[in-house]
mmCIF file of C-alpha atoms in Angstrom:
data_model
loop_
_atom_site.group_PDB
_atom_site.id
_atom_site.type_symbol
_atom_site.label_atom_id
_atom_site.label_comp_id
_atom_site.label_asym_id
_atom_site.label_seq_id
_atom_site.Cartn_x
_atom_site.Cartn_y
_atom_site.Cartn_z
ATOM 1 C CA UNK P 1 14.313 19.967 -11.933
ATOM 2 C CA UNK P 2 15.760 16.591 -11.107
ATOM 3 C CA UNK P 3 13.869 13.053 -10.362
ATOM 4 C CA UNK P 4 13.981 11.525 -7.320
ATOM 5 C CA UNK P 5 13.080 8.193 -6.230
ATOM 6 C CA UNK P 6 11.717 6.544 -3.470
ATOM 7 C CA UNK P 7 10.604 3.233 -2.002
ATOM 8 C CA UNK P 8 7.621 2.189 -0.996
ATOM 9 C CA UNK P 9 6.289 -1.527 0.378
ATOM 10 C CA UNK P 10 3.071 -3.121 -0.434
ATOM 11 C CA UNK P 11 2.197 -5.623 3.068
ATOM 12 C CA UNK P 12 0.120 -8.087 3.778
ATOM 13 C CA UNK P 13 -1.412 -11.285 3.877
ATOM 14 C CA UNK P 14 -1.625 -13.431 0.788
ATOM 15 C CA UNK P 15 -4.429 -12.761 -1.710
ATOM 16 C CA UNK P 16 -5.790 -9.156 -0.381
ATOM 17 C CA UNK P 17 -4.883 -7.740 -3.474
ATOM 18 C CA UNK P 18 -1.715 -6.136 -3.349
ATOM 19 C CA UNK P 19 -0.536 -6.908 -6.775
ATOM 20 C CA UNK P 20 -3.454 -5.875 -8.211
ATOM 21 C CA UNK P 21 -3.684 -2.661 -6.394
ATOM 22 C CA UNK P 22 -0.689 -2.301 -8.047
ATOM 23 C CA UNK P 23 -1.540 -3.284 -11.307
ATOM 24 C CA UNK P 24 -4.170 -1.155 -11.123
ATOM 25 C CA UNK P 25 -2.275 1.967 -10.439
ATOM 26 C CA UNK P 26 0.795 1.328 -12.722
ATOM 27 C CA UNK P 27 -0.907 -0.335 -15.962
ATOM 28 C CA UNK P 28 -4.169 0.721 -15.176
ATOM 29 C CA UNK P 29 -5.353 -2.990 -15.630
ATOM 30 C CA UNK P 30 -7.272 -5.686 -13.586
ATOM 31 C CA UNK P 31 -7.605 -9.149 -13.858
ATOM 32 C CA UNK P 32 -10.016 -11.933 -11.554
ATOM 33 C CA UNK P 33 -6.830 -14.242 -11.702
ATOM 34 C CA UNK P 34 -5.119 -14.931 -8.941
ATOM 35 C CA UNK P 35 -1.005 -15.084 -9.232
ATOM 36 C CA UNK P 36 0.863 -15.568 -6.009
ATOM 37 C CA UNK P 37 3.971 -13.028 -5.874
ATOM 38 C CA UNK P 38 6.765 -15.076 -4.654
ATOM 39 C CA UNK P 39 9.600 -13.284 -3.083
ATOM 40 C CA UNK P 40 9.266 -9.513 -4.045
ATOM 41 C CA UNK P 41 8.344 -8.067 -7.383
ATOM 42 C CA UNK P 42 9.501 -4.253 -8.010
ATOM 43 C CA UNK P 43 7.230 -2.083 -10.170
ATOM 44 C CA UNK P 44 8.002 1.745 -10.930
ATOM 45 C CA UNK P 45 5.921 4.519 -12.054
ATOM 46 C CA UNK P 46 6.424 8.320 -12.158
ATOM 47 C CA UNK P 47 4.224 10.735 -10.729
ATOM 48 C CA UNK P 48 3.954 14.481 -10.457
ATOM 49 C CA UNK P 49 3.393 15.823 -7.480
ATOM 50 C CA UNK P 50 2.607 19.250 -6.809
ATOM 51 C CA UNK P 51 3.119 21.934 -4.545
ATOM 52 C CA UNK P 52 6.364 20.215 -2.756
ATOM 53 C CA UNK P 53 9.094 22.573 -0.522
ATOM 54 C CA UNK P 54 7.781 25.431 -2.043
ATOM 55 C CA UNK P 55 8.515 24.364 -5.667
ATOM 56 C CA UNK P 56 5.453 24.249 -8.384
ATOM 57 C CA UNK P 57 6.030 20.504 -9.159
ATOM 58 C CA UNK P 58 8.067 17.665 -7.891
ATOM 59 C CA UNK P 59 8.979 14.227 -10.620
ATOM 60 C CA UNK P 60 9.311 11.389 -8.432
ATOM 61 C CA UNK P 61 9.880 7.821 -9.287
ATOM 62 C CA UNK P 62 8.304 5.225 -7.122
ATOM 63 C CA UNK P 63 9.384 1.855 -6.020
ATOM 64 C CA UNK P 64 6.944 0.222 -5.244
ATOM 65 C CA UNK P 65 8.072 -3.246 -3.712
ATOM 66 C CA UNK P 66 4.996 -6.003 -3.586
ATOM 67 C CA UNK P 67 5.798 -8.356 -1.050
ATOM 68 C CA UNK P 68 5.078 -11.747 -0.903
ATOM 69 C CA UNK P 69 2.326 -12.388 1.647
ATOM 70 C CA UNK P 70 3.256 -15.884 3.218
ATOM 71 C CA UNK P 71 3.837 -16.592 6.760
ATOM 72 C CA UNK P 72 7.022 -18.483 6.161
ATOM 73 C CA UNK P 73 8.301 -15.284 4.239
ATOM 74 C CA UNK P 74 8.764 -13.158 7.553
ATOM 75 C CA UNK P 75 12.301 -14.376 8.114
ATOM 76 C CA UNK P 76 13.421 -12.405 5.071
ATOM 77 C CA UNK P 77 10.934 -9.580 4.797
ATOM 78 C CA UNK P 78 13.275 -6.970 6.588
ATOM 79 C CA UNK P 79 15.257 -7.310 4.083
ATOM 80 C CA UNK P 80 13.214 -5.892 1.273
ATOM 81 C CA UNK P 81 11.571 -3.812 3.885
ATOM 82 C CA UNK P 82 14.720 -1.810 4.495
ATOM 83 C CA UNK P 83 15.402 2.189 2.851
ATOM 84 C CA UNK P 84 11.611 2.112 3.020
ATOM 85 C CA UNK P 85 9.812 5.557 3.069
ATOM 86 C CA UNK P 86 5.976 4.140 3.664
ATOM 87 C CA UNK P 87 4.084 1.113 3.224
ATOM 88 C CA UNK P 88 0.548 -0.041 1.791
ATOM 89 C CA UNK P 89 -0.573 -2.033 5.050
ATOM 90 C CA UNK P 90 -3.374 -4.440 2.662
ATOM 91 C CA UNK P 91 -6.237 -6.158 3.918
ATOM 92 C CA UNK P 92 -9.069 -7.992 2.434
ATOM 93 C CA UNK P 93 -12.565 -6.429 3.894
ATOM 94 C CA UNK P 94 -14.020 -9.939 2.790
ATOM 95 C CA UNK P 95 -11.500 -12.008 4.677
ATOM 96 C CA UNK P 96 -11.651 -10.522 8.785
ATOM 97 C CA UNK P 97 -8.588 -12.542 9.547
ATOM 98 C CA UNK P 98 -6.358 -10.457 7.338
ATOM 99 C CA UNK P 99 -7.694 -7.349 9.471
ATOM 100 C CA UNK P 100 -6.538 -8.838 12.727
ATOM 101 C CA UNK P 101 -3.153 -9.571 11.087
ATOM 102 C CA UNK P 102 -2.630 -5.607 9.679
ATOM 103 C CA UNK P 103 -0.759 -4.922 13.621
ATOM 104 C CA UNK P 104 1.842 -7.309 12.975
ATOM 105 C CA UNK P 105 2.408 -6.038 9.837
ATOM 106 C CA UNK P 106 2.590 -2.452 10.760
ATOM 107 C CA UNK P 107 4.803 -3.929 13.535
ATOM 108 C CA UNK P 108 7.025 -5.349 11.296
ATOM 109 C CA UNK P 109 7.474 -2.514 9.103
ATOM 110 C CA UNK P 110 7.502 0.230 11.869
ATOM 111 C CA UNK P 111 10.381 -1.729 13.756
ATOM 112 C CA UNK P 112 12.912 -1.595 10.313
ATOM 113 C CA UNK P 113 11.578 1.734 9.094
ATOM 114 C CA UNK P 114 10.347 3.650 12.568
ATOM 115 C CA UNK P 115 10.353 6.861 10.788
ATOM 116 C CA UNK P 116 8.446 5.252 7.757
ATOM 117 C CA UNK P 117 4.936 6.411 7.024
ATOM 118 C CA UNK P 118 1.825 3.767 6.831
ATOM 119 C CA UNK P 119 -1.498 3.755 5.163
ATOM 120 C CA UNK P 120 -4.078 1.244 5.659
ATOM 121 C CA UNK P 121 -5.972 -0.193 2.489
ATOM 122 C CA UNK P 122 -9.023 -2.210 3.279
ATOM 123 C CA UNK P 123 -9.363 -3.799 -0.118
ATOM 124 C CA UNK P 124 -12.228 -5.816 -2.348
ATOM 125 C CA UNK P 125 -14.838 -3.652 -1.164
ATOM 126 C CA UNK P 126 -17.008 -4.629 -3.663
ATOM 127 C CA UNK P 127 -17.232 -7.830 -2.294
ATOM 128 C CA UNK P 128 -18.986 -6.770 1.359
ATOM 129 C CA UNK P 129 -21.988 -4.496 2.146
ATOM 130 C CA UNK P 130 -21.816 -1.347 3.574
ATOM 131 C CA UNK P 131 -22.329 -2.223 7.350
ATOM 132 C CA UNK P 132 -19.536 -5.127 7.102
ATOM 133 C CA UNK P 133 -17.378 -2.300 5.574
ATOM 134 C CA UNK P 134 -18.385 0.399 8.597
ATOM 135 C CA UNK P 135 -16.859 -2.016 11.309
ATOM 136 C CA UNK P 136 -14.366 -3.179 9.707
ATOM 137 C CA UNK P 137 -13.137 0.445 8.558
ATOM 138 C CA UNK P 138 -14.168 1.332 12.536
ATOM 139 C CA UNK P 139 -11.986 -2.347 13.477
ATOM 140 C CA UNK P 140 -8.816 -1.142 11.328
ATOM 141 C CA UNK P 141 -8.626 2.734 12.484
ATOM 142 C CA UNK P 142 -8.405 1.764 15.992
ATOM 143 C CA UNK P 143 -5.257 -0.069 15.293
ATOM 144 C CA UNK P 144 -2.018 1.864 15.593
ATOM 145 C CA UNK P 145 -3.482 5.653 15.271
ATOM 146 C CA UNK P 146 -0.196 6.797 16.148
ATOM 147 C CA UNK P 147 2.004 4.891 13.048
ATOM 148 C CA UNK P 148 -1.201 5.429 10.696
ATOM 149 C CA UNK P 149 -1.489 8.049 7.885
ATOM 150 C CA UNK P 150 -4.919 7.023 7.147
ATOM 151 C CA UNK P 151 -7.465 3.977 6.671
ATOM 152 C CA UNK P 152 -8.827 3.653 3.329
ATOM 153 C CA UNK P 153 -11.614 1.527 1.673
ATOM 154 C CA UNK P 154 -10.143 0.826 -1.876
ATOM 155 C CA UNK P 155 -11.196 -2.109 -4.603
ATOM 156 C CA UNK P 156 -8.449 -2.703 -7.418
ATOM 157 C CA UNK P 157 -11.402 -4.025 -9.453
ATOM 158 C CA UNK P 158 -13.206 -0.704 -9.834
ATOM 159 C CA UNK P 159 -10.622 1.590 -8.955
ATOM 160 C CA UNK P 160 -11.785 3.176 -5.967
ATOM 161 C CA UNK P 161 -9.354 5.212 -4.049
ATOM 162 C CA UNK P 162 -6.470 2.964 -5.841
ATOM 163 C CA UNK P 163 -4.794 6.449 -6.987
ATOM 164 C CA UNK P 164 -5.367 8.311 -3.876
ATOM 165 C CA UNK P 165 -3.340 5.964 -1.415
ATOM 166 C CA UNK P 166 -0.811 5.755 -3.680
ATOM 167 C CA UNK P 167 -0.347 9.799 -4.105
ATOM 168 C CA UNK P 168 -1.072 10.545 -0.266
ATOM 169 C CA UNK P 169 2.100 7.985 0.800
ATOM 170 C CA UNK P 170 3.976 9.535 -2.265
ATOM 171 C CA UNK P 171 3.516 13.174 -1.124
ATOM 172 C CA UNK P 172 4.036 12.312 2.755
ATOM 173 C CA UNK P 173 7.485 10.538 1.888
ATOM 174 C CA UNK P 174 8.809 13.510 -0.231
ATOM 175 C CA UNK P 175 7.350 16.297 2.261
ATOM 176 C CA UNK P 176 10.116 17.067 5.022
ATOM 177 C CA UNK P 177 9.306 16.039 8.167
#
C-alpha cells in the first residue's frame, strides 16, 4: 500500500492558536508561550486512516502549512495557500474580533482552492464560559454553511477535539468527491 500526501492550511488571525493546535497534534506538546510564525512553517505527521475507497487502511502524510496570521501577510498568502486540499479556519473564542474575521479567511482560501474543504476551530475554550462559547459556536456556524465541513470548539491546552479536526479534514481530502 503506498503513502500519499496531502496539504492542508492552518488560517487565521494572529495568536488564536494555530501553532499550537499544531503542536499539539504533531508532538503532542503545549506551551503558554507565545511565538509569532512568520511567513509559513511546514509540519508533517502520518496518520492512518481507515476505511478509505473500499480499502481496510489508507497511510497518508500531512502537510500541514501554519500560516502566518498578519494583516500585511495577505499579499502573499495565495501563494502558500495553493495545491491546498482543506484548511483549519482558527479563531480565538476569547478574542470576538477574530470570529468576525473567519469569512475573509474562508474567502480567501475558497477563492485559490474552490474545491478545498474547510473546518472551523473555535479555539482557547478554556478561557470563556459556556454561554460565551454557545453564541459564539451559534455566531461561527452561520457563516459560510455551504464552504463549511463543520464548527468545532477545540483548546490546544487540554486537547479537546485537537485530533478530531485534524482526522475529519484528513479523511474528507482523501475521500473522492
Amino acid at each position: 500500500m503506498s503513502i500519499i500526501s496531502k496539504k492542508m492550511c492552518m488560517v487565521g488571525d494572529f495568536g488564536v492558536g494555530k501553532t499550537s493546535l499544531i503542536r499539539r497534534f504533531v508532538d503532542r506538546q503545549f506551551s503558554d508561550q507565545y511565538l509569532s510564525t512568520v511567513g509559513v512553517k511546514i509540519s508533517r505527521k502520518s496518520v492512518e486512516l481507515l476505511g478509505i475507497r473500499q480499502q481496510e487502511k489508507q497511510d497518508v502524510q500531512l502537510l500541514i502549512w501554519d500560516l502566518e496570521g498578519q494583516t500585511k501577510f495577505k499579499s502573499i498568502a495565495p501563494s502558500y495557500l495553493k495545491g491546498s486540499g482543506g484548511a483549519l479556519v482558527v479563531a480565538d473564542v476569547s478574542r470576538p474580533e477574530t470570529i468576525e474575521n473567519i469569512a475573509d479567511h474562508i474567502a480567501l482560501f475558497s477563492s485559490i482552492n474552490p474545491k478545498g474543504t474547510i473546518i472551523i476551530a473555535l479555539n482557547k475554550i478554556d478561557l470563556v464560559d459556556e454561554e460565551t462559547l454557545a453564541k459564539m459556536i451559534e455566531i461561527s456556524q452561520a457563516i459560510a454553511p455551504d464552504k463549511v465541513l463543520g464548527t468545532y470548539a477545540t483548546s490546544a491546552k487540554i486537547g479537546k477535539d485537537v485530533d478530531d479536526i485534524f482526522y475529519k479534514l484528513a479523511y474528507q481530502m482523501v475521500e473522492p468527491g
